[in-house]
Structures are given as C-alpha cells and as structure tokens.
XYZ file of C-alpha atoms in Angstrom:
279
model
C 55.370 115.198 111.552
C 58.126 112.893 110.349
C 57.657 111.293 106.982
C 57.702 107.513 107.148
C 60.498 105.832 105.190
C 59.238 103.881 102.175
C 61.218 100.704 102.785
C 59.920 98.823 99.750
C 60.990 101.548 97.332
C 64.487 101.841 98.808
C 65.056 98.101 98.895
C 63.986 97.722 95.284
C 66.810 99.956 94.091
C 69.711 98.425 92.181
C 71.937 96.586 94.646
C 75.419 95.037 94.629
C 75.805 91.375 93.691
C 75.490 89.943 97.218
C 71.791 90.742 97.697
C 71.540 89.639 101.347
C 74.549 91.671 102.383
C 73.422 94.566 100.193
C 69.948 94.660 101.715
C 71.497 94.651 105.162
C 73.685 97.613 104.165
C 70.693 99.446 102.703
C 68.658 98.898 105.874
C 71.497 100.076 108.094
C 72.045 103.109 105.897
C 68.345 103.911 106.176
C 68.540 103.584 109.948
C 71.619 105.843 110.003
C 69.919 108.476 107.863
C 66.805 108.340 110.045
C 68.803 108.850 113.236
C 70.778 111.697 111.640
C 67.550 113.400 110.546
C 65.840 113.033 113.914
C 68.853 113.278 116.220
C 67.733 110.328 118.322
C 65.072 107.628 118.212
C 63.786 104.792 120.379
C 64.978 101.404 119.117
C 61.441 100.078 119.469
C 60.308 102.730 116.975
C 62.798 101.369 114.422
C 60.985 98.006 114.424
C 57.733 99.598 113.266
C 59.317 102.047 110.878
C 61.430 99.464 109.049
C 59.293 96.369 109.543
C 61.986 94.433 111.424
C 62.110 92.494 114.676
C 63.411 94.023 117.895
C 66.341 91.591 117.789
C 67.269 92.703 114.257
C 66.938 96.366 115.252
C 69.289 95.879 118.207
C 71.744 93.929 116.022
C 71.804 96.685 113.387
C 72.170 99.404 115.996
C 74.905 97.495 117.869
C 76.861 97.105 114.639
C 76.649 100.846 113.963
C 77.528 101.625 117.585
C 80.628 99.389 117.303
C 81.772 101.528 114.367
C 81.409 104.706 116.357
C 78.457 105.939 114.322
C 75.774 105.797 117.025
C 75.432 106.065 120.776
C 72.989 103.745 122.518
C 71.616 104.334 126.007
C 68.478 102.961 127.699
C 66.867 101.831 124.459
C 67.515 105.122 122.650
C 69.977 105.552 119.802
C 71.541 108.917 118.878
C 73.855 109.937 116.073
C 77.582 110.578 116.124
C 78.966 113.445 114.004
C 77.592 113.412 110.433
C 81.089 113.378 108.878
C 81.785 109.980 110.430
C 78.485 108.573 109.180
C 79.280 109.748 105.648
C 82.725 108.123 105.819
C 81.377 104.721 106.833
C 81.145 101.787 104.444
C 77.530 101.255 105.557
C 76.616 104.685 104.218
C 78.892 104.685 101.157
C 78.132 101.213 99.781
C 74.711 102.040 98.381
C 75.226 105.653 97.287
C 75.504 106.409 93.534
C 75.572 102.680 92.693
C 74.996 103.166 88.941
C 77.677 105.835 88.616
C 80.200 103.822 90.627
C 79.759 100.773 88.415
C 80.323 102.828 85.280
C 83.448 104.491 86.700
C 84.815 101.141 87.931
C 84.337 99.532 84.526
C 86.121 102.412 82.816
C 89.013 102.018 85.262
C 89.643 98.490 83.971
C 91.337 99.923 80.873
C 94.311 100.572 83.176
C 94.554 96.938 84.364
C 96.631 94.423 82.416
C 97.457 90.775 83.231
C 100.664 90.388 85.198
C 100.433 93.739 86.952
C 100.537 94.512 90.658
C 97.887 97.013 91.708
C 96.916 98.827 94.894
C 93.186 98.991 95.594
C 92.014 101.126 98.510
C 88.897 100.724 100.666
C 86.677 102.998 98.537
C 83.320 101.539 97.534
C 83.828 102.716 93.942
C 87.089 100.768 93.800
C 85.242 97.772 95.255
C 83.047 97.769 92.137
C 86.137 96.831 90.104
C 86.290 93.381 91.729
C 83.627 91.952 89.417
C 85.875 92.633 86.407
C 89.205 91.431 87.826
C 88.834 87.677 87.045
C 88.986 88.562 83.337
C 92.388 90.210 83.866
C 94.277 87.525 85.794
C 97.032 86.767 86.539
C 97.194 89.785 88.832
C 98.595 90.834 92.172
C 96.173 92.918 94.226
C 97.376 94.772 97.331
C 94.636 96.114 99.591
C 93.846 97.292 103.111
C 90.110 96.656 102.658
C 88.580 93.709 104.519
C 85.655 93.804 102.077
C 87.993 93.390 99.100
C 89.988 90.693 100.865
C 86.850 88.632 101.398
C 85.675 89.305 97.855
C 88.937 88.350 96.132
C 90.297 85.509 98.272
C 88.755 82.807 96.079
C 89.661 84.291 92.678
C 91.912 81.914 90.732
C 95.302 83.172 89.550
C 95.012 86.293 91.678
C 97.826 86.881 94.159
C 96.263 88.724 97.095
C 98.486 90.744 99.440
C 96.599 91.841 102.552
C 97.818 94.914 104.407
C 97.577 94.617 108.170
C 97.535 97.269 110.836
C 94.905 98.773 113.079
C 91.379 97.798 112.052
C 88.845 100.615 111.723
C 85.249 99.412 112.003
C 83.681 102.439 110.367
C 85.373 101.775 107.021
C 86.041 98.021 107.339
C 89.717 98.583 106.593
C 93.200 98.544 108.106
C 94.998 101.862 108.543
C 97.669 103.525 110.628
C 101.472 103.485 110.778
C 101.761 99.672 110.589
C 99.732 99.700 107.383
C 101.673 102.562 105.823
C 105.009 100.949 106.725
C 103.929 97.799 104.888
C 102.825 99.805 101.872
C 106.109 101.694 101.620
C 108.020 98.424 101.327
C 106.114 97.597 98.130
C 105.967 98.959 94.585
C 102.923 98.574 92.353
C 102.192 99.381 88.744
C 98.978 101.285 89.466
C 96.923 102.509 92.416
C 93.145 102.830 92.152
C 91.548 105.065 94.752
C 88.670 107.369 95.542
C 88.256 110.096 98.149
C 85.436 112.100 99.680
C 85.519 115.492 98.030
C 87.013 117.549 95.209
C 87.190 121.312 95.745
C 88.890 123.638 93.217
C 90.473 120.560 91.617
C 92.032 119.481 94.907
C 91.065 116.162 96.524
C 90.143 115.969 100.225
C 89.038 113.431 102.828
C 87.591 113.926 106.298
C 89.740 111.230 107.955
C 93.456 111.965 108.521
C 94.153 108.217 108.934
C 92.596 107.579 105.532
C 94.658 110.339 103.936
C 97.858 108.899 105.410
C 97.133 105.385 104.152
C 96.044 106.454 100.679
C 99.060 108.759 100.395
C 101.397 105.823 101.060
C 99.727 103.873 98.233
C 99.859 106.952 96.002
C 103.593 107.331 96.515
C 104.296 103.606 96.042
C 102.634 103.264 92.636
C 103.995 104.150 89.209
C 100.575 105.223 87.936
C 97.752 106.884 89.909
C 94.097 106.587 88.903
C 91.331 108.476 90.715
C 87.748 107.217 90.561
C 85.278 110.039 91.210
C 81.554 110.161 90.530
C 80.080 113.615 89.972
C 78.840 114.004 93.563
C 82.439 114.285 94.798
C 82.497 117.770 93.246
C 79.528 118.816 95.401
C 81.064 117.916 98.770
C 83.512 119.333 101.281
C 86.058 117.558 103.485
C 88.778 118.700 105.848
C 92.114 117.132 104.956
C 94.068 117.869 101.774
C 95.256 114.864 99.778
C 96.463 115.887 96.295
C 95.639 117.998 93.264
C 93.921 116.390 90.282
C 96.994 117.199 88.183
C 98.985 114.723 90.277
C 96.877 111.818 88.995
C 97.606 110.109 85.692
C 93.888 109.708 85.063
C 90.686 110.975 86.679
C 87.638 108.878 85.812
C 84.225 110.514 86.227
C 80.670 109.493 85.347
C 78.602 111.004 82.551
C 76.624 113.228 84.950
C 79.668 115.395 85.563
C 78.718 119.051 84.876
C 80.242 120.337 81.655
C 81.721 123.287 83.555
C 83.854 120.930 85.666
C 84.831 118.840 82.659
C 85.873 121.834 80.564
C 87.851 123.414 83.388
C 89.776 120.227 84.189
C 90.643 119.555 80.564
C 91.768 123.161 80.109
C 94.229 122.538 82.948
C 95.611 119.469 81.178
C 94.039 116.961 83.579
C 93.485 113.593 81.915
C 89.746 113.207 82.495
C 87.952 110.092 81.276
C 84.148 110.074 81.187
C 82.724 106.619 81.903
C 79.965 105.358 79.631
C 77.001 104.520 81.824
C 75.312 102.589 79.007
C 77.871 99.781 79.266
C 78.342 99.730 83.011
C 76.541 96.446 83.660
C-alpha cells in the first residue's frame, strides 16, 4: 500500500522568498517524486492525493511534460528517466534549501562592487541574488531565465542575458549559440554548481550543461564552486573539472570531516559556510 504524501508538512518547510512560486515548485516536485516512486499514476488520483483541482493537476502535469519530465496519455502520467527529473529546476529548487542559503551567503565574500560575474543556472547560485543589491554596482552575466527575472529590476546592476536554445527542464539557455556568446566575454569571477563530486572530480548528467558551464569557467579569472554536502553522495555521467581547478570550493557545515580533511590535504581551498548566519 502506498503511503499518502503529507502535503501540509512538506509545504510548511522553509521556502524561497516568492512563496506562491515556491509552493508551486514544491507541489510539482512532490508530484514528480510520486510519479517516480510509482512509475505511473492517474491524473485524477493526483487531485485527491495533493488536495488540488483537476485543472491544477493537469496544469502541473502539462508543465512537467513540456520539460520532458513526464509522459501523459489518456489521463495517465508516467515518469521520464530519473536523471532528467533530478536535473530539473522544479526538483532542485526546494532541495537542501538551508544548506544552499548558507553556501550562497559565504560565496558573497568573492563579490566586490564594480566586478563582472558569471552566474550559472544552479539553484544554489540563485540563492546569491538576495545579497547582490548590497554589492552594486555590478555586472551579472547569466544564462538562467530565473535569474534574469529576479535581477532585472535591481538598481545599478548591469544585466547581460545570454541567449541560445532554451531548455525547459532547467529554465536556462544553452548550446553553441550560448557558448559562443560567453567566449566573447571576460568576467572577474564565475559562480557555479554541478550535480556530483566523485573522487574530487565534478560531474553533471547533461552534456549541454557541461559545455555551457565550461565556457563560463574558461572565461572567468576566478572560479568558485558552490557545493552542499549532498553533492558528494551522488553520481553523474559527464566529467567537468577537478576541485583543484577551482579557486574556492564552498561547502556547508554538514560536510563529512573525511571529505574536508582529504580536500585540504590536497591543497584545495575549501570554505565551510556558517549555517548560523545564513538567513
């Protein structure tokens, strides 16, 4: 017998600043996780399980279908490969929220007024946006539609938006048009995050993502990796870079001491974010 999702408990968790959007992301993540767990489910069953209308259920499912995460036929929704679900912004936005905020705040020590910075589409990097108004004037270069919408009204912030092919599953622009634009620019610092760290090597499951992030990496004078402790527990397919290639690797305070000691013994500049002051 399937355990019923406790919607109230999940929706009461700490959420990003835009509560309406955040609750929508949480609900869609819950739907995604339910479909992954069960393989397929009738859309009508989602209305009872999550306490939503049939119209809302279809709207949520259609959005996830448009991103390639679900398949929908005759009122039944089934899951796409798990790796794609885990890459999506719907899934990522509400995972490890406390740790991401702490890591993002620690990353601000590398931002100074007057700089030009690359910011990728990672949800941990997105957490930095709340702190950027205190550092203006700045130039921010990004391929993330979420960041573009978040930063477009910030005073004294010069926003450079990278075009290219739009990928629904990550809400970002990627591909050769995007990388060509990036390579024509030079920034002081790039802030990025990826899916997995294995043997002190960083990986991501999307080759398009690796290509785009690599262009930013090579076009910045300083490279800063944002990585909560769960990145060290995951696996992904495509090699990106070693941790030694980054100028700083920022982790949260739940990082196992074995990882921390090993990285520092290798001369990796690891910074442990203070979760107490993450708010």
